[in-house]
PDB file of C-alpha atoms in Angstrom:
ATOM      1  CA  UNK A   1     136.592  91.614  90.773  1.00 48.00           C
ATOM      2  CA  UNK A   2     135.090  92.964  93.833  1.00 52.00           C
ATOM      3  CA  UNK A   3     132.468  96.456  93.822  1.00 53.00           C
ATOM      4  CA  UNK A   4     129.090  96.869  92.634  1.00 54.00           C
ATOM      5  CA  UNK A   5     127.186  94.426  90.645  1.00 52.00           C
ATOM      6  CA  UNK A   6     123.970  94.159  89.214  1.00 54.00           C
ATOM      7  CA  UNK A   7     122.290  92.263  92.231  1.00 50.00           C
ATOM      8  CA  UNK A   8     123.161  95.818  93.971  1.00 44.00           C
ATOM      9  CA  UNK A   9     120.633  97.903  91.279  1.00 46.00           C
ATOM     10  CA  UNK A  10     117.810  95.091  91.917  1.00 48.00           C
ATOM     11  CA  UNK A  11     114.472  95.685  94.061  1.00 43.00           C
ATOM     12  CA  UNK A  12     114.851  94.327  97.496  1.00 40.00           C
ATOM     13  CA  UNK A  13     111.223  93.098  98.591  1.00 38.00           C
ATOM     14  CA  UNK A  14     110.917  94.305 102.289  1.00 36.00           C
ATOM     15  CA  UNK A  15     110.049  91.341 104.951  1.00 39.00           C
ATOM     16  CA  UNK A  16     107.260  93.223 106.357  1.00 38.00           C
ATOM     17  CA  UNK A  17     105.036  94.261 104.044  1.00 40.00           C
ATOM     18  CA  UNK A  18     104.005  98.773 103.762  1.00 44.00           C
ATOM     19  CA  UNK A  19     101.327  99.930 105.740  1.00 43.00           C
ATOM     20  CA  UNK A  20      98.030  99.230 104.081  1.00 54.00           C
ATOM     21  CA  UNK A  21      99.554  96.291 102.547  1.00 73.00           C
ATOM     22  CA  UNK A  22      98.744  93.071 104.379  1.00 84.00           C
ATOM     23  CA  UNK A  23     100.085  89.722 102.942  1.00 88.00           C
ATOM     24  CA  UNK A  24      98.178  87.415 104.457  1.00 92.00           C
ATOM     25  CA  UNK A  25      94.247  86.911 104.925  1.00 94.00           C
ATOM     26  CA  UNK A  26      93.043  84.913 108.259  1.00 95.00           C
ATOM     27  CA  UNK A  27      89.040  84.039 107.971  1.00 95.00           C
ATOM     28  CA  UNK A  28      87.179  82.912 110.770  1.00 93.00           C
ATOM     29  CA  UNK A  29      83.773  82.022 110.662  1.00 90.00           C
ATOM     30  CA  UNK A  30      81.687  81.602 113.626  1.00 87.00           C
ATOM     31  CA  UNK A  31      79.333  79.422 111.707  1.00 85.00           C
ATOM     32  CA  UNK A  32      77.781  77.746 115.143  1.00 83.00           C
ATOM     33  CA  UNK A  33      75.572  81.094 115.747  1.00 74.00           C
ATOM     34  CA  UNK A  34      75.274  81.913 112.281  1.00 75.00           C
ATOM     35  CA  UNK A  35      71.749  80.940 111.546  1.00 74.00           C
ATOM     36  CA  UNK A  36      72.587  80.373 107.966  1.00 80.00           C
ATOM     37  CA  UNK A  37      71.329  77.300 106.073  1.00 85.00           C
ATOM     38  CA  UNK A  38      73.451  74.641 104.326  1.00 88.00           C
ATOM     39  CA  UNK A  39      71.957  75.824 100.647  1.00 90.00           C
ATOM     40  CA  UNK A  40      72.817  79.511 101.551  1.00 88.00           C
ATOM     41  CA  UNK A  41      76.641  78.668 102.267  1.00 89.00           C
ATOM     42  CA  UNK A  42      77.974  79.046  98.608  1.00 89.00           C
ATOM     43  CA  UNK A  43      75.991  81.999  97.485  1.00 88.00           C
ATOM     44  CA  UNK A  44      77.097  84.320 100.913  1.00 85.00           C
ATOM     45  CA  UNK A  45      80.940  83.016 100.625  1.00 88.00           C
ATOM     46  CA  UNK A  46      80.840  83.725  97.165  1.00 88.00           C
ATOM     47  CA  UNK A  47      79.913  87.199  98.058  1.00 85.00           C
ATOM     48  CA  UNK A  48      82.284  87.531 100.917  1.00 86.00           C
ATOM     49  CA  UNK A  49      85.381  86.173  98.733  1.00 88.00           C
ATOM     50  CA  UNK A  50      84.434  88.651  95.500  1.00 86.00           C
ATOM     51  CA  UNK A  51      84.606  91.475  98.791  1.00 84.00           C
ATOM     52  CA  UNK A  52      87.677  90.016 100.227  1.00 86.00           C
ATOM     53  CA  UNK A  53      89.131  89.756  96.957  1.00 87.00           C
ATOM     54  CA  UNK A  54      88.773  92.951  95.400  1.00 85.00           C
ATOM     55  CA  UNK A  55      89.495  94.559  99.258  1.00 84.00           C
ATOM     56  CA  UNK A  56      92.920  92.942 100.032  1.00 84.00           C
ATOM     57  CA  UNK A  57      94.126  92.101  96.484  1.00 83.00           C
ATOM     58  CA  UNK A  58      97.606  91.861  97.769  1.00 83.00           C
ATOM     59  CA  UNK A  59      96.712  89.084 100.503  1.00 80.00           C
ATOM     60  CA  UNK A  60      94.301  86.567  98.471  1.00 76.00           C
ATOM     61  CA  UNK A  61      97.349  84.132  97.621  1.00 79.00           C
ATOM     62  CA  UNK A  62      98.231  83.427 101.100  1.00 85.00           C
ATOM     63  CA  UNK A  63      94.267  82.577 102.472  1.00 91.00           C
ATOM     64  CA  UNK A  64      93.285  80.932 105.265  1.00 94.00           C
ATOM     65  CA  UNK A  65      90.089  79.673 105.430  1.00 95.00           C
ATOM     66  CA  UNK A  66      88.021  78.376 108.900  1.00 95.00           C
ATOM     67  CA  UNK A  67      84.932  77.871 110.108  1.00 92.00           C
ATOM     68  CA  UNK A  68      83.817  76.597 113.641  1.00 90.00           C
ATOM     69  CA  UNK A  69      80.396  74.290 113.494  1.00 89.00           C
ATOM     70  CA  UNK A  70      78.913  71.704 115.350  1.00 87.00           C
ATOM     71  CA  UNK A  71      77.928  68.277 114.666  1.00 89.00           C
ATOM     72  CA  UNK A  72      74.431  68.828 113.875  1.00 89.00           C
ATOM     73  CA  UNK A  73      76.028  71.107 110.812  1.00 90.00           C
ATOM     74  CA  UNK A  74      77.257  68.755 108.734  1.00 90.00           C
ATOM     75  CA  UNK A  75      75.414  69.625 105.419  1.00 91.00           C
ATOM     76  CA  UNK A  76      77.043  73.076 106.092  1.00 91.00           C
ATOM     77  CA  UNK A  77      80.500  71.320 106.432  1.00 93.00           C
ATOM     78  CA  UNK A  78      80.576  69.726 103.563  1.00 94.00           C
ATOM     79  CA  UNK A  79      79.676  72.984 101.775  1.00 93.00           C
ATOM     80  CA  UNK A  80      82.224  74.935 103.375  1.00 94.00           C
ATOM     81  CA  UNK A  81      84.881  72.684 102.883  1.00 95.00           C
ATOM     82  CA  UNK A  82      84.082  72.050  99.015  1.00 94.00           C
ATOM     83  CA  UNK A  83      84.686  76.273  99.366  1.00 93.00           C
ATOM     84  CA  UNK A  84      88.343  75.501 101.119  1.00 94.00           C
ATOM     85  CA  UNK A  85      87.429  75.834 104.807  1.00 95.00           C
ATOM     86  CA  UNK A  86      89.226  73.650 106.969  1.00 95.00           C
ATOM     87  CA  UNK A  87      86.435  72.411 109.733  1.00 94.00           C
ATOM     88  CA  UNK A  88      86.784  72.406 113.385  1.00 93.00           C
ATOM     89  CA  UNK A  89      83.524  71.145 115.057  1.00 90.00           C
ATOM     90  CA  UNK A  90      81.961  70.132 118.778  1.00 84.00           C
ATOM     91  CA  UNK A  91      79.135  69.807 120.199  1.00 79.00           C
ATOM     92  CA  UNK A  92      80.116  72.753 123.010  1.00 78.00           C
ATOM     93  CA  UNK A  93      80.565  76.847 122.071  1.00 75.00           C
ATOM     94  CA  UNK A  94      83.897  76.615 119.538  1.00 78.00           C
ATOM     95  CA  UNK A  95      84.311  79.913 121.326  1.00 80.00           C
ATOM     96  CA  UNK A  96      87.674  79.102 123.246  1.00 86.00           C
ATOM     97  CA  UNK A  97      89.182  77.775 120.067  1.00 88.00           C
ATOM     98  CA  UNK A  98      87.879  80.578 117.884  1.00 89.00           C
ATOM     99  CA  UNK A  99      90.032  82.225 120.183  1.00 90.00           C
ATOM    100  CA  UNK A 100      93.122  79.776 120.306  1.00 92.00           C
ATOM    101  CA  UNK A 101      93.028  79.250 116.870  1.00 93.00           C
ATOM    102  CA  UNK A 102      93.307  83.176 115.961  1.00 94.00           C
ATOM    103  CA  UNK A 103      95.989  83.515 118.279  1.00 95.00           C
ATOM    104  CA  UNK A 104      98.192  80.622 116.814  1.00 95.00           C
ATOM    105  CA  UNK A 105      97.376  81.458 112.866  1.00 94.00           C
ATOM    106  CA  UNK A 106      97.322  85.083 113.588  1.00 94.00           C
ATOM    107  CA  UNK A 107     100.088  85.177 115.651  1.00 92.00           C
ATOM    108  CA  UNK A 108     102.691  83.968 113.079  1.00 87.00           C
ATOM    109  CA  UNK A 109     103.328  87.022 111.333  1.00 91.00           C
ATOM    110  CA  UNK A 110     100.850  89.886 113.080  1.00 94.00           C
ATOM    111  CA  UNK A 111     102.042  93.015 111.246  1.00 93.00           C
ATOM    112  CA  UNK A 112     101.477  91.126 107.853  1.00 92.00           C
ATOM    113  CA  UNK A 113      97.609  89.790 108.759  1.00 94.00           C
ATOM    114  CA  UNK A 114      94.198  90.480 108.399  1.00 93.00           C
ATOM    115  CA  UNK A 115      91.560  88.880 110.466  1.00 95.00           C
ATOM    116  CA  UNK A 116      87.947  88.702 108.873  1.00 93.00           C
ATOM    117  CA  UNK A 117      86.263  87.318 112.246  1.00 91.00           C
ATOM    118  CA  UNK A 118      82.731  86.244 110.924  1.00 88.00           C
ATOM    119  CA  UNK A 119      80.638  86.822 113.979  1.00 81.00           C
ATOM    120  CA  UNK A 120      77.312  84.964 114.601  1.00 64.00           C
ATOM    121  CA  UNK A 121      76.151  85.281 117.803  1.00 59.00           C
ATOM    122  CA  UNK A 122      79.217  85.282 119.759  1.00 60.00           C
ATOM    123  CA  UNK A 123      80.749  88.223 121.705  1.00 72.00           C
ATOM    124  CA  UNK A 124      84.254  88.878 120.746  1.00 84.00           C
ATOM    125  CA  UNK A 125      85.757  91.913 121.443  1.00 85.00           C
ATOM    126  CA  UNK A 126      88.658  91.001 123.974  1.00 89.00           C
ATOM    127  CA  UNK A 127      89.305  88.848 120.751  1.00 91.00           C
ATOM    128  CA  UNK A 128      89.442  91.865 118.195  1.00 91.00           C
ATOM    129  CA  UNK A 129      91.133  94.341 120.662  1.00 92.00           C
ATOM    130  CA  UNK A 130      94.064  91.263 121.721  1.00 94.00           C
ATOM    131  CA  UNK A 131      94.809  91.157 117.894  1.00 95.00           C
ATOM    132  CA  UNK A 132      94.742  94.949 117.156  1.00 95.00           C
ATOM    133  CA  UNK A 133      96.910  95.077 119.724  1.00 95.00           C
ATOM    134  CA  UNK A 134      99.493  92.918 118.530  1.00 95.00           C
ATOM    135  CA  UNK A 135      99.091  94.359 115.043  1.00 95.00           C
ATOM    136  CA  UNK A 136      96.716  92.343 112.965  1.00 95.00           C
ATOM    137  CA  UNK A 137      94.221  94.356 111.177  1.00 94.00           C
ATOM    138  CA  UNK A 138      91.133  93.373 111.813  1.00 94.00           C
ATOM    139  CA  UNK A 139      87.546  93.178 110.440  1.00 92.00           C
ATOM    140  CA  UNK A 140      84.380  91.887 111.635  1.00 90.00           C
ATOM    141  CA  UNK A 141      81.746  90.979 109.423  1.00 88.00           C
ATOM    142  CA  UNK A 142      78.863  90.682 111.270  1.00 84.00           C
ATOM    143  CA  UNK A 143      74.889  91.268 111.231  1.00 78.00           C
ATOM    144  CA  UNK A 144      73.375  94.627 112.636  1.00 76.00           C
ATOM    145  CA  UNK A 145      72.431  92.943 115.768  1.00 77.00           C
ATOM    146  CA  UNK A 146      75.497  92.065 116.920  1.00 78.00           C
ATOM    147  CA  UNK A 147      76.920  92.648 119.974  1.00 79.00           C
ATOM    148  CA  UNK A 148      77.004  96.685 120.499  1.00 81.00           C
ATOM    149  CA  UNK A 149      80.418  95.789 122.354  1.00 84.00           C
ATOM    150  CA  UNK A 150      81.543  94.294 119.745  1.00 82.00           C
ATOM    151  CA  UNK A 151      80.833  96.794 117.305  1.00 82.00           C
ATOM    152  CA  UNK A 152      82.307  99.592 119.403  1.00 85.00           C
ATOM    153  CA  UNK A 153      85.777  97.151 119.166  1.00 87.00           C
ATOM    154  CA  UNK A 154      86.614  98.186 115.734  1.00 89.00           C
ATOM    155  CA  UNK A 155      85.929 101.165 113.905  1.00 89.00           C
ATOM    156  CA  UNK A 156      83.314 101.993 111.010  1.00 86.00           C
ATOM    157  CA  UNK A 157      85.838 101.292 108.480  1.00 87.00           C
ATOM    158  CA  UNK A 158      86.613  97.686 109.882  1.00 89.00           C
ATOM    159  CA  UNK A 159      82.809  96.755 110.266  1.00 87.00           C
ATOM    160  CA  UNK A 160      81.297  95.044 107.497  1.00 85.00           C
ATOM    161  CA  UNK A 161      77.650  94.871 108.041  1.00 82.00           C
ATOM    162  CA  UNK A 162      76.146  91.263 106.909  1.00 76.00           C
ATOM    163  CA  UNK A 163      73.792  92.129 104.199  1.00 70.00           C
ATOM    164  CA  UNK A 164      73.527  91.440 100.564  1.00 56.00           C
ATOM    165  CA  UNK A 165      73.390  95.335  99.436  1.00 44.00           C
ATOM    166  CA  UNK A 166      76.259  96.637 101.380  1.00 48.00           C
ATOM    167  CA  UNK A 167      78.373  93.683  99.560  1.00 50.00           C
ATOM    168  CA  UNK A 168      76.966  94.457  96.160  1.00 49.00           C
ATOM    169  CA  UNK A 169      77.131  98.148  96.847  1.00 50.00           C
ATOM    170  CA  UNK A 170      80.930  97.809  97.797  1.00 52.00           C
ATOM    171  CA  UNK A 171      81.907  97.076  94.132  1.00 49.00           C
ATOM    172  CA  UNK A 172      80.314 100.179  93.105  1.00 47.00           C
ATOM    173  CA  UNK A 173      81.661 102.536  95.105  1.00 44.00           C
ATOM    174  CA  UNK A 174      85.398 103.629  93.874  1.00 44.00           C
TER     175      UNK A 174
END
């Protein structure tokens, strides 16, 4: 017997998912520039994933996790890796493949992403306006003496300042 069945009355998930619902979550962190201490890694990650958590609820089972060092970081690795970071280190500015690397695992599925680009000291914004371009929201969590450039790249909304009150103060605010 041919016509409708029940399959017909089901909920068909879209492919791409409604605006203001990303399902994926891309984090880089610029870790080279970062001027954060080994014993610090832990404590400002587990601020930044409570943040990302509760901000992009929809996103935190597909995470990717990545943060560019250098040799001389190692303590730091291991930290960040015990926090599910996959590593890429060199002794030269991971700069070009911050850059490579958010093109390739941003690239895979653009309308569907968010990029958290954790800035240090590097200036990015060719970066941020390549990816809004191609449709990955993006976010830069950065300190307040970051690159002016760079925070003229995204708007208010997409700037998350790097300081322990503003993530607190987040939760708080409905």
């Amino acid at each position: 017997a041919r016509g409708i069945t029940a399959q017909f009355f089901r909920v068909q998930r879209s492919k791409t998912p409604p605006a203001g619902e990303r399902a994926r979550l891309v984090v880089m962190w610029d870790f080279q520039g970062a001027g954060l201490s080994p014993e610090h890694v832990s404590f400002w990650w587990g601020l930044m994933k409570e943040y990302l958590t509760a901000r992009f609820r929809e996103a935190t089972a597909r995470w990717l996790l990545k943060a560019f060092t250098s040799p001389e970081q190692a303590t730091a690795e291991d930290r960040l890796r015990k926090e599910g970071f996959r590593i890429r280190t060199d002794n030269d500015d991971m700069g070009d493949d911050l850059i490579a690397q958010c093109r390739t695992d941003c690239g895979e599925d653009p309308e569907a992403t968010v990029l958290v680009l954790v800035a240090g000291d590097g200036e990015r914004s060719e970066l941020i306006e390549e990816m809004l371009g191609k449709g990955v929201e993006v976010y830069v969590w950065a300190s307040d003496e970051a690159s002016a450039v760079m925070r003229s790249a995204v708007d208010a909304e997409h700037w998350i300042p790097w300081k322990e009150p503003y993530v607190v103060a987040a939760f708080l605010v409905p």
